Tab-separated table of C-alpha atoms (C1' of nucleotides) in Angstrom:
chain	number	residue	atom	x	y	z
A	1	UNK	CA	20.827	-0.661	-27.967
A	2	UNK	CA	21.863	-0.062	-31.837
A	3	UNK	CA	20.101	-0.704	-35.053
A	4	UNK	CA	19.226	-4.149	-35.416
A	5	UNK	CA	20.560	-4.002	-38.939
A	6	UNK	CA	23.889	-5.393	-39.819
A	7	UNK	CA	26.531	-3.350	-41.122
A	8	UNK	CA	27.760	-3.550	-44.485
A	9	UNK	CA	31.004	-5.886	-44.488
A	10	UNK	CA	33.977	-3.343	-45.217
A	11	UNK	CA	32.212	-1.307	-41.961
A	12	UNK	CA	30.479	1.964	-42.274
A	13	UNK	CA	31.998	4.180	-44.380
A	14	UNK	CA	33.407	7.997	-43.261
A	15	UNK	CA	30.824	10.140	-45.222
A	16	UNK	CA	27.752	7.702	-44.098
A	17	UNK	CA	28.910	8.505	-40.751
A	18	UNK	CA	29.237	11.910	-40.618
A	19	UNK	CA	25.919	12.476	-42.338
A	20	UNK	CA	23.951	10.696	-39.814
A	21	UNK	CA	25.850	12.371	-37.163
A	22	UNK	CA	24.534	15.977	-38.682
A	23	UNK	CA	20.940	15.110	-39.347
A	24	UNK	CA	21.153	14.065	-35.576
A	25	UNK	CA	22.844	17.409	-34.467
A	26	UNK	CA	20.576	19.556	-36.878
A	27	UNK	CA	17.521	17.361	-36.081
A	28	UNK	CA	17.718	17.787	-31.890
A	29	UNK	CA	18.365	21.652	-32.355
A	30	UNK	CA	15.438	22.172	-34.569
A	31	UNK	CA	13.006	19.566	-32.323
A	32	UNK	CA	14.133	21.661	-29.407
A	33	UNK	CA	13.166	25.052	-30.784
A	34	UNK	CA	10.397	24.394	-33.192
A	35	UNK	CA	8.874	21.205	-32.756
A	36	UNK	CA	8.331	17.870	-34.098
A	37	UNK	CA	6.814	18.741	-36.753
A	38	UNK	CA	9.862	21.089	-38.279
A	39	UNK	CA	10.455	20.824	-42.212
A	40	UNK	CA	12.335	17.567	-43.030
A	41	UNK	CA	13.860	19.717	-46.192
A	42	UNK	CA	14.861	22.427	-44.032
A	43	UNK	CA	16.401	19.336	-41.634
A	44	UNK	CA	18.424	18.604	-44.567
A	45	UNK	CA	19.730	22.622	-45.235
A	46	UNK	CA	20.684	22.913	-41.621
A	47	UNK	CA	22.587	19.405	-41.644
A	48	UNK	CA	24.169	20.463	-45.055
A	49	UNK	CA	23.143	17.441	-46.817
A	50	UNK	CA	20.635	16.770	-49.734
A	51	UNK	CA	16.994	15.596	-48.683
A	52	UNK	CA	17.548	12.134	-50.217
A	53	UNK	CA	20.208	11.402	-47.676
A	54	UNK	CA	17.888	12.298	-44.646
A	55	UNK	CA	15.450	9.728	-46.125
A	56	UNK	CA	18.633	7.052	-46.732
A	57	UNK	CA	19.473	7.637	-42.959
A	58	UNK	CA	15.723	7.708	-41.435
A	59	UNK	CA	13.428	6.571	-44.180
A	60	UNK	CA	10.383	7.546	-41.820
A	61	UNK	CA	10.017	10.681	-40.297
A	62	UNK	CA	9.890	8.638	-36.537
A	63	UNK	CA	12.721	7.148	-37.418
A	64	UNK	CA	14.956	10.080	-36.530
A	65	UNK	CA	12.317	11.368	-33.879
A	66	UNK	CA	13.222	7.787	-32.283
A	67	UNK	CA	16.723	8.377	-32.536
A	68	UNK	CA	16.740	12.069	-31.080
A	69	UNK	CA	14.402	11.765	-28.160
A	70	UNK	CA	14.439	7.776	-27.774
A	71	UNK	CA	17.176	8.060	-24.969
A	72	UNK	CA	15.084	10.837	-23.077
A	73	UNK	CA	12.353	8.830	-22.731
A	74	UNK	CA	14.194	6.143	-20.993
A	75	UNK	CA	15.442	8.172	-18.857
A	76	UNK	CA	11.784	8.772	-17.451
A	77	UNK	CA	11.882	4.862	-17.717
A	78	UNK	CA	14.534	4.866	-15.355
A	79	UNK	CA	13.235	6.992	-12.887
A	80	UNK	CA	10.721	4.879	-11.924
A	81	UNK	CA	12.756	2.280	-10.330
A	82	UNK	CA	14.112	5.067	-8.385
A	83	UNK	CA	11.275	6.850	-6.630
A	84	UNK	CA	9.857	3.545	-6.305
A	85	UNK	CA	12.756	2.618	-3.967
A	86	UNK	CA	12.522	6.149	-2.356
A	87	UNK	CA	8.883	6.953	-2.169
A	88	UNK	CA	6.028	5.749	-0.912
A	89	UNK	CA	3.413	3.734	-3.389
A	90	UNK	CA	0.938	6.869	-3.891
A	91	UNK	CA	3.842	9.375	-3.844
A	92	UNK	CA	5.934	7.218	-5.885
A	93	UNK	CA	3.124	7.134	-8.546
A	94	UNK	CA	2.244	9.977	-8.753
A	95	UNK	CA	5.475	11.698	-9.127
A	96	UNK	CA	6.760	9.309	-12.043
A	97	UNK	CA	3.319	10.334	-13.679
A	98	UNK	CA	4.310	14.228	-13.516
A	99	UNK	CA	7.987	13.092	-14.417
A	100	UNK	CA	6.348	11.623	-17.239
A	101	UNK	CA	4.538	14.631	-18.533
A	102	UNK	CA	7.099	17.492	-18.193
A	103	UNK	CA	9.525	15.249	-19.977
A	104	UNK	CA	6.579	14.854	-23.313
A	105	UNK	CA	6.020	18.737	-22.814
A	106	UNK	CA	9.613	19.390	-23.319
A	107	UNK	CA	9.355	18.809	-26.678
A	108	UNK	CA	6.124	20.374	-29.188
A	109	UNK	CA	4.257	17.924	-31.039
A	110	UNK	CA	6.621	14.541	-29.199
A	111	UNK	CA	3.056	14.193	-27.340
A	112	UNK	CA	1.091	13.207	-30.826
A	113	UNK	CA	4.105	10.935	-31.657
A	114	UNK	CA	4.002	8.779	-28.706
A	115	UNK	CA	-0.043	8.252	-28.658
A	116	UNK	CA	0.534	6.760	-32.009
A	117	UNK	CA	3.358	4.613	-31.391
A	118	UNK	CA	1.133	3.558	-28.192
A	119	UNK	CA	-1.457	2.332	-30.692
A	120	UNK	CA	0.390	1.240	-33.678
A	121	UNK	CA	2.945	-1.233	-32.262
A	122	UNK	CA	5.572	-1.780	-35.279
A	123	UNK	CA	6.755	2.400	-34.631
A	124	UNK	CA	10.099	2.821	-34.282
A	125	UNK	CA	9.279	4.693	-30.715
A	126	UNK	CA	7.220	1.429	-29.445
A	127	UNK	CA	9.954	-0.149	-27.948
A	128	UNK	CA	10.703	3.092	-25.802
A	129	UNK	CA	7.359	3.433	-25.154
A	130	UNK	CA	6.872	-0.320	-24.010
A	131	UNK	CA	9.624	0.067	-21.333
A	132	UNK	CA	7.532	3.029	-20.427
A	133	UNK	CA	4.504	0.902	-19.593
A	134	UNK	CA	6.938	-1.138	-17.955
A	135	UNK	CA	8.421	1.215	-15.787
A	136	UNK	CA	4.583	2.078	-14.902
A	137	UNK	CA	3.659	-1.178	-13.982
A	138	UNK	CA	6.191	-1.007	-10.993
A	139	UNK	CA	4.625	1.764	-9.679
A	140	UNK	CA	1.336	1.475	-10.423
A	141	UNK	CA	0.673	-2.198	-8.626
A	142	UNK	CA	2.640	-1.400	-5.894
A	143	UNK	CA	0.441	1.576	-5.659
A	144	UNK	CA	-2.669	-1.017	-6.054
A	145	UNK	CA	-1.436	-3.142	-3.758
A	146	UNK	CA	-1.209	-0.682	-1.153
A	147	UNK	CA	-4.695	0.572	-1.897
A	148	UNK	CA	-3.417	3.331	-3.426
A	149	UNK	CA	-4.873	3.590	-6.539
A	150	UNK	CA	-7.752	2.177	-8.431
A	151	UNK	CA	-7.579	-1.667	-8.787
A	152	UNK	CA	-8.706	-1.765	-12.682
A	153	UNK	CA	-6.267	0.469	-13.810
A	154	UNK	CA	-3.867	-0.408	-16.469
A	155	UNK	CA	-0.424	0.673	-16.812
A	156	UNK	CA	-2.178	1.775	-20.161
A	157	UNK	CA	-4.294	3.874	-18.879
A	158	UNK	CA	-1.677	5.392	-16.718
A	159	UNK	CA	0.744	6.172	-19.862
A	160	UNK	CA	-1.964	7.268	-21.997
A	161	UNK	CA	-3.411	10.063	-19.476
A	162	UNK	CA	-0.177	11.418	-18.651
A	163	UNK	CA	0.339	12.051	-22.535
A	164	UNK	CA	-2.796	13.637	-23.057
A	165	UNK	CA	-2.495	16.034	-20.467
A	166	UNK	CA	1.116	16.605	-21.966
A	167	UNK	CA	-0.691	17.603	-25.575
A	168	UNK	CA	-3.069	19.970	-23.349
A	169	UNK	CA	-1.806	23.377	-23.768
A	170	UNK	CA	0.776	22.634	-26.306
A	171	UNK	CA	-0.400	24.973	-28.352
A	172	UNK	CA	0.139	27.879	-26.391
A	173	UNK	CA	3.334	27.101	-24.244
A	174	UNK	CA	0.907	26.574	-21.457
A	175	UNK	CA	3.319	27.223	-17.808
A	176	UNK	CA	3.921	23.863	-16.077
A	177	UNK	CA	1.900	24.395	-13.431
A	178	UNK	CA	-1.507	24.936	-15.513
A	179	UNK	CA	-0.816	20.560	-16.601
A	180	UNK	CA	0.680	20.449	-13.180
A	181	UNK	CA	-2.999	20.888	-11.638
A	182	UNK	CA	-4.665	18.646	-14.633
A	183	UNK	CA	-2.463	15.814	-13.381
A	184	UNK	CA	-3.506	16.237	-9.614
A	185	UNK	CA	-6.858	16.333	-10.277
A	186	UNK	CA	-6.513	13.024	-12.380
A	187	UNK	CA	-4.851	11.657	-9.864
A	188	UNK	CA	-6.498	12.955	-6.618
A	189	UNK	CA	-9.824	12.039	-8.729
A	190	UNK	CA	-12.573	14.505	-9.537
A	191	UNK	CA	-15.710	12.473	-8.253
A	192	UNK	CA	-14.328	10.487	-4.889
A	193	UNK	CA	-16.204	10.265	-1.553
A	194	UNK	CA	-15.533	14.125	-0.595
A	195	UNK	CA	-11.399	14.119	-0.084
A	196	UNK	CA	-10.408	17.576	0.328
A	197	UNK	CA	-6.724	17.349	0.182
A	198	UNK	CA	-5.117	20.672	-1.930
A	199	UNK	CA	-4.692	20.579	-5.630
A	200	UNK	CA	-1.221	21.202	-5.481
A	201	UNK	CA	0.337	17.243	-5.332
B	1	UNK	CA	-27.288	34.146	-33.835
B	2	UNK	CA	-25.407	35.539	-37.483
B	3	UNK	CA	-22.175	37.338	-38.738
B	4	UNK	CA	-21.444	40.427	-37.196
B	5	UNK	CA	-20.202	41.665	-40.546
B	6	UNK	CA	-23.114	43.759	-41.710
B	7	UNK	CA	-23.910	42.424	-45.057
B	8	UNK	CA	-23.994	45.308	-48.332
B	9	UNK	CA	-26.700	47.589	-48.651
B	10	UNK	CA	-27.908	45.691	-51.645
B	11	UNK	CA	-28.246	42.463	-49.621
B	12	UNK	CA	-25.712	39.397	-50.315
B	13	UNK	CA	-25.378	38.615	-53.750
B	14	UNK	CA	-26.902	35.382	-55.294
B	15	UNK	CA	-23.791	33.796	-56.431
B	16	UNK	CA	-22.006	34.733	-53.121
B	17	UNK	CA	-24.546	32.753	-51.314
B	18	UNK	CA	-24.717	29.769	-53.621
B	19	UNK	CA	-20.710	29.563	-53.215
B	20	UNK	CA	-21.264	29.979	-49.622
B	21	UNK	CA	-23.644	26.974	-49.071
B	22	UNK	CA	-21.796	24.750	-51.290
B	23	UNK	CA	-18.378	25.099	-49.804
B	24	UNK	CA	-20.460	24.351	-46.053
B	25	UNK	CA	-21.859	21.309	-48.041
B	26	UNK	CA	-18.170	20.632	-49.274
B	27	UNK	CA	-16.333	20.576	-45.715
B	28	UNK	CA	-18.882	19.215	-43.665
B	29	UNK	CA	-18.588	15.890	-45.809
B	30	UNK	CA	-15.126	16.253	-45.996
B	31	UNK	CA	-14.752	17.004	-42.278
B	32	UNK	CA	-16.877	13.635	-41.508
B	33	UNK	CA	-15.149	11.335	-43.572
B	34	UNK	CA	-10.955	13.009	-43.757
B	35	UNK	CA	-11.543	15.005	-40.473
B	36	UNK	CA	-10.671	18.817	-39.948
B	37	UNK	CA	-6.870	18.550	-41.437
B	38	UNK	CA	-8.070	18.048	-45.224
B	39	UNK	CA	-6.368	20.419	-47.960
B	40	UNK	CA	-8.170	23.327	-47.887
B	41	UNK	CA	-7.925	23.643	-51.925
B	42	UNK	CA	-9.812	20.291	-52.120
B	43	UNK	CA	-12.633	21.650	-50.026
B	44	UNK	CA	-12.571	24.484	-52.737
B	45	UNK	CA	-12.727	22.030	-55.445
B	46	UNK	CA	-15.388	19.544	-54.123
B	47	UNK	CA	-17.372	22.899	-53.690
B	48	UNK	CA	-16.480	23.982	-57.494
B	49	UNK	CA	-15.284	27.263	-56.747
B	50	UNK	CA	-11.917	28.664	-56.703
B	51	UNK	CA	-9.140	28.675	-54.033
B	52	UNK	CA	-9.910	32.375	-53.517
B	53	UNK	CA	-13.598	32.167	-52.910
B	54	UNK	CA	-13.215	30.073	-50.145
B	55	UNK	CA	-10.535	32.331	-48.566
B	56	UNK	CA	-12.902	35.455	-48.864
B	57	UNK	CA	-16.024	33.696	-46.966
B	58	UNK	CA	-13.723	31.949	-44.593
B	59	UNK	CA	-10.218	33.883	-44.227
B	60	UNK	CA	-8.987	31.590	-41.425
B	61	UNK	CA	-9.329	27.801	-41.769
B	62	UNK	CA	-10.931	28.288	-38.303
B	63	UNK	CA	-13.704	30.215	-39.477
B	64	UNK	CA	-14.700	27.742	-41.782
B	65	UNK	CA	-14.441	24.786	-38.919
B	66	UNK	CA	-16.531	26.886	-36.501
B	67	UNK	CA	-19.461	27.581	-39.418
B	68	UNK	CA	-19.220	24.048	-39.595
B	69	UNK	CA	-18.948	22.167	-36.101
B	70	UNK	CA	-20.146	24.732	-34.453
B	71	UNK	CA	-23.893	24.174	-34.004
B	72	UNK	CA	-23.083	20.291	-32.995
B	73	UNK	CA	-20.871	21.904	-29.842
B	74	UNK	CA	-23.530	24.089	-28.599
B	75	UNK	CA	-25.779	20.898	-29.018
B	76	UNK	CA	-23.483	19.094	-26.389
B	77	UNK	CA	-23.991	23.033	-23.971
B	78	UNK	CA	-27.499	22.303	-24.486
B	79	UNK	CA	-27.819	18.735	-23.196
B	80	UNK	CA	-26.207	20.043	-19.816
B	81	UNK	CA	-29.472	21.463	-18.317
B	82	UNK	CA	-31.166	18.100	-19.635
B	83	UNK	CA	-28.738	16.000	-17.811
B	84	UNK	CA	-28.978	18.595	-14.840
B	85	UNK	CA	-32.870	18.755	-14.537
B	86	UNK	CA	-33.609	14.702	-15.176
B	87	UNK	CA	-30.306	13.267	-13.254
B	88	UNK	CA	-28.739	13.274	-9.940
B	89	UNK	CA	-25.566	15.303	-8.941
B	90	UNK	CA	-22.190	12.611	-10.321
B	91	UNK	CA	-24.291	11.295	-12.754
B	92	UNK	CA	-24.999	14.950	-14.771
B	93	UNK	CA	-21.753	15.687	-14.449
B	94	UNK	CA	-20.210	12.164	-15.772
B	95	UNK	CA	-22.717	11.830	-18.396
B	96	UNK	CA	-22.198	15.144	-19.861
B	97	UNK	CA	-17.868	14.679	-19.927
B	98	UNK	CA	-18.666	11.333	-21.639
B	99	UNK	CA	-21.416	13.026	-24.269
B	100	UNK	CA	-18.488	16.143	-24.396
B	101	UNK	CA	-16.149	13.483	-25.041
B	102	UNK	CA	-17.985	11.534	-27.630
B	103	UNK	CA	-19.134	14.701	-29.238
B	104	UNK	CA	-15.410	15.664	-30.039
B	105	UNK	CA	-14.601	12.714	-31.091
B	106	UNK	CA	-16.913	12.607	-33.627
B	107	UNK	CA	-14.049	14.434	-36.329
B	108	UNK	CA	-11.318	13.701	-36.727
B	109	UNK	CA	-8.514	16.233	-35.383
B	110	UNK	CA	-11.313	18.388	-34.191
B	111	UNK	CA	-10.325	18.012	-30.696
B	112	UNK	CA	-7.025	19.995	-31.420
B	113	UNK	CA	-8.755	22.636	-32.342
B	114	UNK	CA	-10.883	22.999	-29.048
B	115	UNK	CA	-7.815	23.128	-27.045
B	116	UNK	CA	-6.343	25.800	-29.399
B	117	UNK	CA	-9.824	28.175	-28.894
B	118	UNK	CA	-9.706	27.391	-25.208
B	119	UNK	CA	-6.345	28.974	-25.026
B	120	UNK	CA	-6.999	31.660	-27.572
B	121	UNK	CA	-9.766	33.492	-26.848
B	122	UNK	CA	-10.460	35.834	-29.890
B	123	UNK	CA	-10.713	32.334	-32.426
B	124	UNK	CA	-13.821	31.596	-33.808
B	125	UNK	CA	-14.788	28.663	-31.679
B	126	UNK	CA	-14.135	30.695	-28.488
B	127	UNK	CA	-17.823	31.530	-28.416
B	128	UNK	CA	-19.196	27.924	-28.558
B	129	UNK	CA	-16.033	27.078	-26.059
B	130	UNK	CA	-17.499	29.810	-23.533
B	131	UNK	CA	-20.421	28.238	-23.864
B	132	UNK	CA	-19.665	24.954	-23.145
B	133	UNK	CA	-17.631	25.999	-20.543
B	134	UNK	CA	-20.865	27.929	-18.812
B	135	UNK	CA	-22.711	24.607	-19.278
B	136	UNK	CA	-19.898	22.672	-17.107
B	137	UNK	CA	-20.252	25.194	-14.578
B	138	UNK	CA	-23.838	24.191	-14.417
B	139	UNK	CA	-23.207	20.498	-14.025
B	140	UNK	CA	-20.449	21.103	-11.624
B	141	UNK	CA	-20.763	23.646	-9.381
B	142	UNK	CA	-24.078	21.349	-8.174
B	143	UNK	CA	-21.572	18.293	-7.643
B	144	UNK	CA	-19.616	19.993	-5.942
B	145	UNK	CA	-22.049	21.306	-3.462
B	146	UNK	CA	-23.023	17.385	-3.186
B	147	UNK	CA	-19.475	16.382	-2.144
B	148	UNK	CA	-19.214	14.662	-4.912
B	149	UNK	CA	-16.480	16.536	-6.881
B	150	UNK	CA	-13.231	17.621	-5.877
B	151	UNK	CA	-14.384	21.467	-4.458
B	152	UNK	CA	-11.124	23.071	-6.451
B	153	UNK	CA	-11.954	21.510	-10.031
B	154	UNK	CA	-12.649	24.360	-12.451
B	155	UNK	CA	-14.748	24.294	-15.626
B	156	UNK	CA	-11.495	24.603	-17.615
B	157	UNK	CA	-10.176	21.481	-16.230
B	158	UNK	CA	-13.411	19.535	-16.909
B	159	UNK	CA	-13.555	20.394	-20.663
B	160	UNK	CA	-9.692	20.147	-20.949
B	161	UNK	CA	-9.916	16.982	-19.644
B	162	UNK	CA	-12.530	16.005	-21.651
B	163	UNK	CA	-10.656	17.010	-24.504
B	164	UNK	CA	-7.872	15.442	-23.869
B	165	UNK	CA	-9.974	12.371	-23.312
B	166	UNK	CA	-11.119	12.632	-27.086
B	167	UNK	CA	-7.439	13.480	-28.039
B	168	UNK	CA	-6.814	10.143	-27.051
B	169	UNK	CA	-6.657	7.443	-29.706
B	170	UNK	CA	-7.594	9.858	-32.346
B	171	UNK	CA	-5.261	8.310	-34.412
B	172	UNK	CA	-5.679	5.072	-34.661
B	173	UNK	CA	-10.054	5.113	-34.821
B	174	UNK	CA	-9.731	2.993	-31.429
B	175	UNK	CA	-13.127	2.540	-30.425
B	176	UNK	CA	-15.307	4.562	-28.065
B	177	UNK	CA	-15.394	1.777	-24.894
B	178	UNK	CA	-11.084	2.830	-24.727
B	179	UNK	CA	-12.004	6.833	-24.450
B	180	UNK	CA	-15.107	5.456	-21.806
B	181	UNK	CA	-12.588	3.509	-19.280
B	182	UNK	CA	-10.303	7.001	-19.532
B	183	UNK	CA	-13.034	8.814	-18.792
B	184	UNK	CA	-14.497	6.553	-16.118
B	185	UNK	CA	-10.939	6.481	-14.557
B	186	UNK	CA	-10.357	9.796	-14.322
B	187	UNK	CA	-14.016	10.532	-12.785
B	188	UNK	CA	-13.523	7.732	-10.200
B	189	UNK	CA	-9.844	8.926	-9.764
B	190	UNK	CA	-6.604	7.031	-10.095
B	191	UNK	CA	-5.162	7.564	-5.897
B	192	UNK	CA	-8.489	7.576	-3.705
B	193	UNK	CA	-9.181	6.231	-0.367
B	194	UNK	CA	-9.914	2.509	-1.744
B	195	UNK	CA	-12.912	3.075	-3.555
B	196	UNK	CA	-13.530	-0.127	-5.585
B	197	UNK	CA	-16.563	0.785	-7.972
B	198	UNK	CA	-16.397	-0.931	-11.093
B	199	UNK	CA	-14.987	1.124	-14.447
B	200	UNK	CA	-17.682	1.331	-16.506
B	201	UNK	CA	-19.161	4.853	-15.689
C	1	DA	C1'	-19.398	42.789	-55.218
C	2	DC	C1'	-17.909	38.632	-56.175
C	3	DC	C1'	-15.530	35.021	-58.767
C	4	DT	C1'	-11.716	33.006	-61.492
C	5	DG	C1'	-7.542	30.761	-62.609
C	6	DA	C1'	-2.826	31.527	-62.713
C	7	DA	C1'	0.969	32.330	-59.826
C	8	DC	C1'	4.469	31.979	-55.818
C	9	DA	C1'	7.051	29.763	-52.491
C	10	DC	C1'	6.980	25.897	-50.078
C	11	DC	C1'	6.495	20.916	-48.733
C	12	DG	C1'	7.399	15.582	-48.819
C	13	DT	C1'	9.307	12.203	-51.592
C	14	DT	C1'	11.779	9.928	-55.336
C	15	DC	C1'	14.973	9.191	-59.065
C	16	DA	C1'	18.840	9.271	-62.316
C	17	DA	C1'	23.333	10.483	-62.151
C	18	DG	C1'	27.589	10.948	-60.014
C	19	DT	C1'	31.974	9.447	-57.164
D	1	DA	C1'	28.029	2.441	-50.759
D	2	DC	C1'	26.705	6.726	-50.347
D	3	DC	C1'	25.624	11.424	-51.813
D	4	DT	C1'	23.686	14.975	-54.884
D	5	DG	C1'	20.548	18.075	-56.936
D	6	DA	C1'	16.838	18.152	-59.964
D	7	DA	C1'	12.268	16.653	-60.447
D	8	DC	C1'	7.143	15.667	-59.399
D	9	DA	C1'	2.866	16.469	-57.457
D	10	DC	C1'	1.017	18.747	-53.969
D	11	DC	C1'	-0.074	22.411	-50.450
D	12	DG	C1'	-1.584	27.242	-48.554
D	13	DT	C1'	-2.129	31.759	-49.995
D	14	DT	C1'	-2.419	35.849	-52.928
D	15	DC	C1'	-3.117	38.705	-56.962
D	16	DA	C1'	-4.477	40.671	-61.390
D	17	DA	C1'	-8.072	40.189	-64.305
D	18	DG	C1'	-12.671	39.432	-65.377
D	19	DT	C1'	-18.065	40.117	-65.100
DNA sequence: ACCTGAACACCGTTCAAGT
DNA sequence: ACCTGAACACCGTTCAAGT
């Protein structure tokens, strides 16, 4: 979907264009390498354009986090329907949840970004994060309704866990599998009537 | 126990120590009220000393958080041979991830800084992270011989967990019953064999 | 031995001026 | 309509100079 806001009459105009389409280019390299939490002047430099036309094009910093990484969390969003037509409820849940949390730990500091747009509702990465809990409610009451998981939880709860365990270790480029055994211990439960399965999914 | 740093043969000098305990007094009050992220030249100010002084008692911003919250972390250590001697098996070990968890969350951005020391071992809050990580084992290797924690749970994931738990909503003040349900989920366990206790711990 | 205040390079953000 | 570069107030950190 595209910004809500209208267009000025005579259309966009050439330079506007290719601006935007710089701070974008200049904006996913530098999330990629360094973070979310990169420079906005130094976003600027790379894109070649002064720092007052990064704050014409995004006027808040989430703004252009939205815009970069917006489309890769739908794709998570996506997903779901998927392994919920493929999987079985508890396997189907639980995978979307790791799916979920090696897509926030692909990018440093994206993990703060989305608890706050999970609390504050008017952030320009709510509505991404809304089709997230979504998504999550497909799996997660099938899983319920199989028995499958708890009966209280929320979708909520479900979205917020998986992005704190994505923050765990992001300080130290933590290997996958260290958050790998955090989620199936969340999931498998750590207090339960004496299940034994393996940590390992 | 004190700094390792053996102090001059003359004994510390009187000013020294008088900038020493103000900038404490600063930064604990600011830590309270702003949280651990507060401009370090303000803390400096408040305290009425220069920017320097406060860099030559506390070089790293970490040494100055660890003088600070230190004392209230190995309070939370302590309370796990309390909860140990007076309760049974689950409940020490619950109770003391919800007082680990509440203890955290007590300043603001603090929690970031546990995960950090966890991962990095030579920071200053390593020591009072060792400890609390000795005090887990306490709380749940005896669950564990109970049945009534998963048998491959480590200490580590119980106080990254916990963390995380904290982590959680720490930007938006959401009240303490939100953290509790996260960390009664995750204790009961999202996929089980149909338990259906209640959420509140 | 310890403190001071000025200094440096940076940051986020805004504003007047250009085309 | 859009961009520019200078500007402001701030930050973390360091350094020469004081006592």
């Amino acid at each position: 979907m595209e910004r809500a806001e209208s267009p000025p009459p005579g259309g966009v105009r050439a330079d506007a264009r290719r601006s935007r389409a710089r701070l974008l280019e200049a904006a996913r390299t530098m999330f990629a390498s360094e973070g979310v939490d990169v420079s906005f002047n130094e976003i600027a430099r790379r894109a070649g354009v002064g720092p007052a036309t990064l704050y014409r094009h995004f006027p808040q910093r989430e703004d252009l986090i939205a815009a970069v990484v917006g489309a890769s969390l739908d794709e998570v969003t996506a997903l779901a329907h998927t392994l919920d037509a493929e999987l079985d409820p508890a396997g189907a849940l639980s995978q979307w949840v790791a799916a979920l949390v090696s897509h926030i730990r692909r990018v440093r500091g994206l993990s703060e970004e989305i608890m706050r747009a999970l609390e504050v509702p008017d952030s320009p990465l709510a509505p991404h994060c809304a089709a997230a809990l979504a998504a999550a409610e497909t799996v997660l009451v099938r899983a319920q309704q199989a028995g499958r998981a708890h009966p209280e939880a929320t979708t909520d709860d479900i979205v917020k866990i998986a992005t704190a365990i994505a923050w765990t270790g992001e300080q130290s480029d933590t290997t996958t599998p260290a958050t790998d055994r955090l989620v199936a211990l969340v999931l498998h439960g750590i207090i339960g009537p004496g299940e034994t399965q393996p940590l390992h999914a």
